[in-house]
PDB file of C-alpha atoms in Angstrom:
ATOM      1  CA  GLN A   1     -53.063  28.967  14.125  1.00  0.00           C
ATOM      2  CA  GLN A   2     -56.395  28.667  15.495  1.00  0.00           C
ATOM      3  CA  GLN A   3     -58.009  30.733  12.914  1.00  0.00           C
ATOM      4  CA  VAL A   4     -60.405  29.807  10.118  1.00  0.00           C
ATOM      5  CA  LYS A   5     -60.824  32.431   7.665  1.00  0.00           C
ATOM      6  CA  GLN A   6     -63.852  32.672   5.475  1.00  0.00           C
ATOM      7  CA  SER A   7     -64.710  34.779   2.288  1.00  0.00           C
ATOM      8  CA  PRO A   8     -66.719  36.317   0.827  1.00  0.00           C
ATOM      9  CA  GLN A   9     -68.274  38.393   3.461  1.00  0.00           C
ATOM     10  CA  SER A  10     -71.524  38.785   1.616  1.00  0.00           C
ATOM     11  CA  LEU A  11     -72.739  36.877  -1.586  1.00  0.00           C
ATOM     12  CA  ILE A  12     -75.380  37.922  -3.806  1.00  0.00           C
ATOM     13  CA  VAL A  13     -76.712  35.221  -6.242  1.00  0.00           C
ATOM     14  CA  GLN A  14     -79.680  34.917  -8.595  1.00  0.00           C
ATOM     15  CA  LYS A  15     -82.178  32.222  -8.106  1.00  0.00           C
ATOM     16  CA  GLY A  16     -81.010  28.802  -9.689  1.00  0.00           C
ATOM     17  CA  GLY A  17     -77.021  30.219  -9.781  1.00  0.00           C
ATOM     18  CA  ILE A  18     -74.446  28.599  -7.916  1.00  0.00           C
ATOM     19  CA  SER A  19     -73.266  29.942  -4.433  1.00  0.00           C
ATOM     20  CA  ILE A  20     -69.741  29.068  -3.420  1.00  0.00           C
ATOM     21  CA  ILE A  21     -68.377  29.971  -0.235  1.00  0.00           C
ATOM     22  CA  ASN A  22     -64.336  29.487   0.941  1.00  0.00           C
ATOM     23  CA  CYS A  23     -62.637  28.470   3.872  1.00  0.00           C
ATOM     24  CA  ALA A  24     -58.967  28.538   4.728  1.00  0.00           C
ATOM     25  CA  TYR A  25     -57.381  27.407   8.030  1.00  0.00           C
ATOM     26  CA  GLU A  26     -53.815  26.800   9.330  1.00  0.00           C
ATOM     27  CA  ASN A  27     -54.043  24.430  11.958  1.00  0.00           C
ATOM     28  CA  THR A  28     -53.165  20.962  10.849  1.00  0.00           C
ATOM     29  CA  ALA A  29     -54.575  19.385  13.698  1.00  0.00           C
ATOM     30  CA  PHE A  30     -58.197  20.183  12.433  1.00  0.00           C
ATOM     31  CA  ASP A  31     -60.116  16.962  11.093  1.00  0.00           C
ATOM     32  CA  TYR A  32     -63.512  17.803  11.234  1.00  0.00           C
ATOM     33  CA  PHE A  33     -65.018  20.753   8.943  1.00  0.00           C
ATOM     34  CA  PRO A  34     -68.685  21.513   9.362  1.00  0.00           C
ATOM     35  CA  TRP A  35     -70.869  24.127   7.764  1.00  0.00           C
ATOM     36  CA  TYR A  36     -73.625  25.884   9.644  1.00  0.00           C
ATOM     37  CA  GLN A  37     -76.621  27.573   8.455  1.00  0.00           C
ATOM     38  CA  GLN A  38     -77.923  30.465  10.651  1.00  0.00           C
ATOM     39  CA  PHE A  39     -81.361  32.284   9.905  1.00  0.00           C
ATOM     40  CA  PRO A  40     -81.893  35.427  11.572  1.00  0.00           C
ATOM     41  CA  GLY A  41     -82.951  35.158  15.385  1.00  0.00           C
ATOM     42  CA  LYS A  42     -81.927  31.466  15.428  1.00  0.00           C
ATOM     43  CA  GLY A  43     -79.306  29.449  16.064  1.00  0.00           C
ATOM     44  CA  PRO A  44     -76.712  28.048  13.616  1.00  0.00           C
ATOM     45  CA  ALA A  45     -77.728  24.620  12.106  1.00  0.00           C
ATOM     46  CA  LEU A  46     -75.714  21.924  11.167  1.00  0.00           C
ATOM     47  CA  LEU A  47     -75.942  21.937   6.991  1.00  0.00           C
ATOM     48  CA  ILE A  48     -73.065  19.353   5.887  1.00  0.00           C
ATOM     49  CA  ALA A  49     -69.648  18.371   7.546  1.00  0.00           C
ATOM     50  CA  ILE A  50     -66.348  16.730   6.364  1.00  0.00           C
ATOM     51  CA  ARG A  51     -63.436  14.654   7.038  1.00  0.00           C
ATOM     52  CA  PRO A  52     -60.096  15.204   5.342  1.00  0.00           C
ATOM     53  CA  ASP A  53     -59.982  11.508   4.320  1.00  0.00           C
ATOM     54  CA  VAL A  54     -62.374  12.576   1.639  1.00  0.00           C
ATOM     55  CA  SER A  55     -62.191  15.343  -1.039  1.00  0.00           C
ATOM     56  CA  GLU A  56     -65.698  15.775  -1.551  1.00  0.00           C
ATOM     57  CA  LYS A  57     -69.203  15.261  -0.049  1.00  0.00           C
ATOM     58  CA  LYS A  58     -72.712  15.881  -1.465  1.00  0.00           C
ATOM     59  CA  GLU A  59     -75.914  16.081   0.297  1.00  0.00           C
ATOM     60  CA  GLY A  60     -78.946  17.531  -2.019  1.00  0.00           C
ATOM     61  CA  ARG A  61     -77.981  20.759  -3.244  1.00  0.00           C
ATOM     62  CA  PHE A  62     -74.911  21.245  -0.997  1.00  0.00           C
ATOM     63  CA  THR A  63     -71.535  19.952  -1.410  1.00  0.00           C
ATOM     64  CA  ILE A  64     -68.251  20.382   0.563  1.00  0.00           C
ATOM     65  CA  SER A  65     -65.002  20.348  -1.463  1.00  0.00           C
ATOM     66  CA  PHE A  66     -61.982  19.971   0.418  1.00  0.00           C
ATOM     67  CA  ASN A  67     -58.218  20.365  -0.491  1.00  0.00           C
ATOM     68  CA  LYS A  68     -56.126  19.029   2.328  1.00  0.00           C
ATOM     69  CA  SER A  69     -52.725  20.328   0.970  1.00  0.00           C
ATOM     70  CA  ALA A  70     -53.917  23.814   0.484  1.00  0.00           C
ATOM     71  CA  LYS A  71     -55.748  23.678   3.696  1.00  0.00           C
ATOM     72  CA  GLN A  72     -58.797  25.078   2.051  1.00  0.00           C
ATOM     73  CA  PHE A  73     -62.555  23.706   1.855  1.00  0.00           C
ATOM     74  CA  SER A  74     -65.749  25.327   0.199  1.00  0.00           C
ATOM     75  CA  LEU A  75     -69.281  24.918   0.231  1.00  0.00           C
ATOM     76  CA  HIS A  76     -71.083  24.944  -3.028  1.00  0.00           C
ATOM     77  CA  ILE A  77     -74.956  25.559  -3.077  1.00  0.00           C
ATOM     78  CA  MET A  78     -76.454  24.517  -6.454  1.00  0.00           C
ATOM     79  CA  ASP A  79     -79.502  25.482  -7.746  1.00  0.00           C
ATOM     80  CA  SER A  80     -79.346  28.359  -5.068  1.00  0.00           C
ATOM     81  CA  GLN A  81     -83.142  29.268  -3.834  1.00  0.00           C
ATOM     82  CA  PRO A  82     -84.342  32.596  -1.969  1.00  0.00           C
ATOM     83  CA  GLY A  83     -85.104  30.175   0.895  1.00  0.00           C
ATOM     84  CA  ASP A  84     -81.467  29.569   1.195  1.00  0.00           C
ATOM     85  CA  SER A  85     -80.711  33.582   2.072  1.00  0.00           C
ATOM     86  CA  ALA A  86     -79.042  33.257   5.583  1.00  0.00           C
ATOM     87  CA  THR A  87     -75.655  33.472   7.210  1.00  0.00           C
ATOM     88  CA  TYR A  88     -73.426  30.429   6.544  1.00  0.00           C
ATOM     89  CA  PHE A  89     -70.322  29.681   8.883  1.00  0.00           C
ATOM     90  CA  CYS A  90     -67.340  27.212   7.972  1.00  0.00           C
ATOM     91  CA  ALA A  91     -65.922  25.821  11.179  1.00  0.00           C
ATOM     92  CA  ALA A  92     -63.288  23.393  12.226  1.00  0.00           C
ATOM     93  CA  SER A  93     -62.265  21.160  15.150  1.00  0.00           C
ATOM     94  CA  PRO A  94     -59.342  19.366  16.129  1.00  0.00           C
ATOM     95  CA  ASN A  95     -58.808  15.386  16.198  1.00  0.00           C
ATOM     96  CA  ALA A  96     -60.190  13.327  19.125  1.00  0.00           C
ATOM     97  CA  GLY A  97     -57.612  12.871  22.103  1.00  0.00           C
ATOM     98  CA  GLY A  98     -56.723  16.594  22.339  1.00  0.00           C
ATOM     99  CA  THR A  99     -57.634  18.778  25.219  1.00  0.00           C
ATOM    100  CA  SER A 100     -59.607  20.938  22.527  1.00  0.00           C
ATOM    101  CA  TYR A 101     -61.496  18.291  20.985  1.00  0.00           C
ATOM    102  CA  GLY A 102     -64.954  19.438  20.441  1.00  0.00           C
ATOM    103  CA  LYS A 103     -63.917  22.956  20.438  1.00  0.00           C
ATOM    104  CA  LEU A 104     -65.466  24.464  17.085  1.00  0.00           C
ATOM    105  CA  THR A 105     -63.583  27.230  15.485  1.00  0.00           C
ATOM    106  CA  PHE A 106     -65.642  29.419  13.131  1.00  0.00           C
ATOM    107  CA  GLY A 107     -64.853  31.333  10.282  1.00  0.00           C
ATOM    108  CA  GLN A 108     -66.516  34.974  10.271  1.00  0.00           C
ATOM    109  CA  GLY A 109     -69.454  34.074   8.334  1.00  0.00           C
ATOM    110  CA  THR A 110     -71.059  34.901   4.909  1.00  0.00           C
ATOM    111  CA  ILE A 111     -74.324  36.560   4.530  1.00  0.00           C
ATOM    112  CA  LEU A 112     -75.959  34.866   1.234  1.00  0.00           C
ATOM    113  CA  THR A 113     -78.668  36.557  -0.508  1.00  0.00           C
ATOM    114  CA  VAL A 114     -80.476  34.812  -3.150  1.00  0.00           C
ATOM    115  CA  HIS A 115     -82.657  36.873  -5.637  1.00  0.00           C
ATOM    116  CA  PRO A 116     -85.855  35.587  -7.058  1.00  0.00           C
TER     117      PRO A 116
ATOM    118  CA  ASP B   1     -85.910  22.957  16.452  1.00  0.00           C
ATOM    119  CA  SER B   2     -82.713  21.221  17.536  1.00  0.00           C
ATOM    120  CA  GLY B   3     -84.252  20.076  20.652  1.00  0.00           C
ATOM    121  CA  VAL B   4     -81.779  22.501  22.846  1.00  0.00           C
ATOM    122  CA  THR B   5     -83.853  24.807  24.796  1.00  0.00           C
ATOM    123  CA  GLN B   6     -82.294  28.035  26.437  1.00  0.00           C
ATOM    124  CA  THR B   7     -83.773  30.213  28.486  1.00  0.00           C
ATOM    125  CA  PRO B   8     -84.163  33.463  28.727  1.00  0.00           C
ATOM    126  CA  LYS B   9     -84.496  34.136  25.075  1.00  0.00           C
ATOM    127  CA  HIS B  10     -83.731  37.868  25.986  1.00  0.00           C
ATOM    128  CA  LEU B  11     -82.067  39.729  28.992  1.00  0.00           C
ATOM    129  CA  ILE B  12     -81.625  43.328  29.503  1.00  0.00           C
ATOM    130  CA  THR B  13     -79.290  44.443  32.407  1.00  0.00           C
ATOM    131  CA  ALA B  14     -76.830  46.901  33.504  1.00  0.00           C
ATOM    132  CA  THR B  15     -73.164  47.049  33.754  1.00  0.00           C
ATOM    133  CA  GLY B  16     -71.959  45.482  37.007  1.00  0.00           C
ATOM    134  CA  GLN B  17     -74.725  42.981  37.342  1.00  0.00           C
ATOM    135  CA  ARG B  18     -74.656  39.379  37.291  1.00  0.00           C
ATOM    136  CA  VAL B  19     -76.791  37.337  34.966  1.00  0.00           C
ATOM    137  CA  THR B  20     -77.259  33.291  34.535  1.00  0.00           C
ATOM    138  CA  LEU B  21     -78.171  31.758  31.306  1.00  0.00           C
ATOM    139  CA  ARG B  22     -79.567  28.476  31.307  1.00  0.00           C
ATOM    140  CA  CYS B  23     -79.475  25.623  28.905  1.00  0.00           C
ATOM    141  CA  SER B  24     -80.874  22.291  28.686  1.00  0.00           C
ATOM    142  CA  PRO B  25     -79.402  19.847  26.060  1.00  0.00           C
ATOM    143  CA  ARG B  26     -81.077  17.262  23.962  1.00  0.00           C
ATOM    144  CA  SER B  27     -82.640  14.279  25.117  1.00  0.00           C
ATOM    145  CA  GLY B  28     -79.619  11.862  25.573  1.00  0.00           C
ATOM    146  CA  ASP B  29     -76.723  14.450  25.261  1.00  0.00           C
ATOM    147  CA  LEU B  30     -74.164  14.687  27.536  1.00  0.00           C
ATOM    148  CA  SER B  31     -72.240  17.072  26.179  1.00  0.00           C
ATOM    149  CA  VAL B  32     -72.678  21.127  26.490  1.00  0.00           C
ATOM    150  CA  TYR B  33     -70.889  23.714  24.876  1.00  0.00           C
ATOM    151  CA  TRP B  34     -71.314  27.622  25.381  1.00  0.00           C
ATOM    152  CA  TYR B  35     -70.597  29.903  22.403  1.00  0.00           C
ATOM    153  CA  GLN B  36     -70.578  33.920  22.629  1.00  0.00           C
ATOM    154  CA  GLN B  37     -71.650  35.475  18.956  1.00  0.00           C
ATOM    155  CA  SER B  38     -70.996  39.155  18.765  1.00  0.00           C
ATOM    156  CA  LEU B  39     -70.482  41.298  15.405  1.00  0.00           C
ATOM    157  CA  ASP B  40     -66.780  42.257  16.222  1.00  0.00           C
ATOM    158  CA  GLN B  41     -65.894  38.616  17.063  1.00  0.00           C
ATOM    159  CA  GLY B  42     -68.112  36.303  15.351  1.00  0.00           C
ATOM    160  CA  LEU B  43     -68.896  32.884  17.134  1.00  0.00           C
ATOM    161  CA  GLN B  44     -66.180  31.967  20.067  1.00  0.00           C
ATOM    162  CA  PHE B  45     -66.380  28.969  21.661  1.00  0.00           C
ATOM    163  CA  LEU B  46     -66.262  29.520  25.489  1.00  0.00           C
ATOM    164  CA  ILE B  47     -66.606  26.129  27.330  1.00  0.00           C
ATOM    165  CA  HIS B  48     -67.422  22.502  26.881  1.00  0.00           C
ATOM    166  CA  TYR B  49     -68.725  20.164  29.933  1.00  0.00           C
ATOM    167  CA  TYR B  50     -69.501  16.497  29.305  1.00  0.00           C
ATOM    168  CA  ASN B  51     -71.618  14.570  32.065  1.00  0.00           C
ATOM    169  CA  GLY B  52     -70.857  17.326  34.675  1.00  0.00           C
ATOM    170  CA  GLU B  53     -67.094  17.797  34.019  1.00  0.00           C
ATOM    171  CA  GLU B  54     -65.246  20.455  32.090  1.00  0.00           C
ATOM    172  CA  ARG B  55     -63.319  19.314  28.907  1.00  0.00           C
ATOM    173  CA  ALA B  56     -62.376  22.183  27.430  1.00  0.00           C
ATOM    174  CA  LYS B  57     -62.094  25.990  27.841  1.00  0.00           C
ATOM    175  CA  GLY B  58     -61.926  28.674  25.090  1.00  0.00           C
ATOM    176  CA  ASN B  59     -61.870  32.231  25.388  1.00  0.00           C
ATOM    177  CA  ILE B  60     -63.919  32.482  28.222  1.00  0.00           C
ATOM    178  CA  LEU B  61     -63.341  35.537  30.613  1.00  0.00           C
ATOM    179  CA  GLU B  62     -62.493  34.986  34.375  1.00  0.00           C
ATOM    180  CA  ARG B  63     -65.965  37.250  35.043  1.00  0.00           C
ATOM    181  CA  PHE B  64     -67.575  34.211  33.345  1.00  0.00           C
ATOM    182  CA  SER B  65     -68.385  30.740  34.793  1.00  0.00           C
ATOM    183  CA  ALA B  66     -70.134  28.002  33.988  1.00  0.00           C
ATOM    184  CA  GLN B  67     -71.494  24.426  35.368  1.00  0.00           C
ATOM    185  CA  GLN B  68     -73.340  21.061  34.281  1.00  0.00           C
ATOM    186  CA  PHE B  69     -75.589  19.654  36.651  1.00  0.00           C
ATOM    187  CA  PRO B  70     -76.637  16.016  37.363  1.00  0.00           C
ATOM    188  CA  ASP B  71     -79.422  16.720  35.328  1.00  0.00           C
ATOM    189  CA  LEU B  72     -77.628  17.385  32.447  1.00  0.00           C
ATOM    190  CA  HIS B  73     -78.684  20.999  32.164  1.00  0.00           C
ATOM    191  CA  SER B  74     -75.841  23.762  32.212  1.00  0.00           C
ATOM    192  CA  GLU B  75     -75.865  27.374  33.260  1.00  0.00           C
ATOM    193  CA  LEU B  76     -73.564  30.230  32.439  1.00  0.00           C
ATOM    194  CA  ASN B  77     -72.831  32.926  34.790  1.00  0.00           C
ATOM    195  CA  LEU B  78     -71.824  36.262  33.895  1.00  0.00           C
ATOM    196  CA  SER B  79     -70.662  38.746  36.317  1.00  0.00           C
ATOM    197  CA  SER B  80     -69.623  42.370  36.712  1.00  0.00           C
ATOM    198  CA  LEU B  81     -71.055  43.204  33.390  1.00  0.00           C
ATOM    199  CA  GLU B  82     -69.717  45.351  30.879  1.00  0.00           C
ATOM    200  CA  LEU B  83     -71.220  46.817  27.904  1.00  0.00           C
ATOM    201  CA  GLY B  84     -68.729  44.642  25.488  1.00  0.00           C
ATOM    202  CA  ASP B  85     -70.497  41.751  27.029  1.00  0.00           C
ATOM    203  CA  SER B  86     -73.546  42.369  25.020  1.00  0.00           C
ATOM    204  CA  ALA B  87     -73.950  39.463  22.824  1.00  0.00           C
ATOM    205  CA  LEU B  88     -75.669  36.495  21.669  1.00  0.00           C
ATOM    206  CA  TYR B  89     -75.160  33.277  24.037  1.00  0.00           C
ATOM    207  CA  PHE B  90     -75.621  29.901  22.441  1.00  0.00           C
ATOM    208  CA  CYS B  91     -75.631  26.521  23.826  1.00  0.00           C
ATOM    209  CA  ALA B  92     -74.761  23.641  22.026  1.00  0.00           C
ATOM    210  CA  SER B  93     -75.043  19.834  22.707  1.00  0.00           C
ATOM    211  CA  SER B  94     -73.883  16.388  21.605  1.00  0.00           C
ATOM    212  CA  VAL B  95     -74.060  12.804  22.335  1.00  0.00           C
ATOM    213  CA  GLY B  96     -70.663  12.600  23.977  1.00  0.00           C
ATOM    214  CA  PRO B  97     -67.188  13.834  24.600  1.00  0.00           C
ATOM    215  CA  ILE B  98     -65.587  13.017  20.677  1.00  0.00           C
ATOM    216  CA  THR B  99     -69.179  13.433  18.929  1.00  0.00           C
ATOM    217  CA  ASP B 100     -68.857  15.741  15.903  1.00  0.00           C
ATOM    218  CA  THR B 101     -72.235  16.927  15.530  1.00  0.00           C
ATOM    219  CA  GLN B 102     -73.222  19.713  17.807  1.00  0.00           C
ATOM    220  CA  TYR B 103     -76.792  20.937  18.040  1.00  0.00           C
ATOM    221  CA  PHE B 104     -77.467  24.628  18.733  1.00  0.00           C
ATOM    222  CA  GLY B 105     -79.988  26.160  20.813  1.00  0.00           C
ATOM    223  CA  PRO B 106     -81.898  29.273  19.743  1.00  0.00           C
ATOM    224  CA  GLY B 107     -79.594  31.445  21.896  1.00  0.00           C
ATOM    225  CA  THR B 108     -80.115  34.396  24.584  1.00  0.00           C
ATOM    226  CA  ARG B 109     -79.476  37.970  23.534  1.00  0.00           C
ATOM    227  CA  LEU B 110     -77.829  39.702  26.592  1.00  0.00           C
ATOM    228  CA  THR B 111     -77.984  43.422  26.388  1.00  0.00           C
ATOM    229  CA  VAL B 112     -75.834  45.374  28.925  1.00  0.00           C
ATOM    230  CA  LEU B 113     -76.994  48.949  29.125  1.00  0.00           C
TER     231      LEU B 113
END
């Protein structure tokens, strides 16, 4: 119930294209869904996050789409650039009040390569 | 730069040994989280401390322990090390116990030979 399943494992996109990464979860107590970007040799950095009260959130070229009934959420990177080449992780954490609050459960990661 | 610092950057040690990893959270952050990243297990939550108190525990082995000190820095102690403990260990921090945004440090790469 604590798993977050992420796909695809790797993704190759041409510059200017759209990158789409999908995640699915089972635990209905999850109510915070961040995406992290990690470059080689660096720690994960928060990219964008969403709560279940909205179905979409956009920040620049990055958009999260959230489907609460399907328990799925996805990251869309518009106009993908070679500098976006990194590993992307979706994550989820349960709502406040529980003993696991703050515990991020991560997906397995997607290695994105954007070709120039 | 997230503002979270971790030392050392790299650590190479032998099986059976004990090591200590150190983390200093961002200025003003009271929460510290520890995560382990390995190729087979991905990023796994280990433990969360808030203002010196343990708040949540994840898949942390009994050979591992952590604490957060009055100055808010945290240490992760790994003992009786095994080959399988080789991984990247990340510390993250956030403002409070119920704050969503966690800022990750650069990590400590542990190699157990």
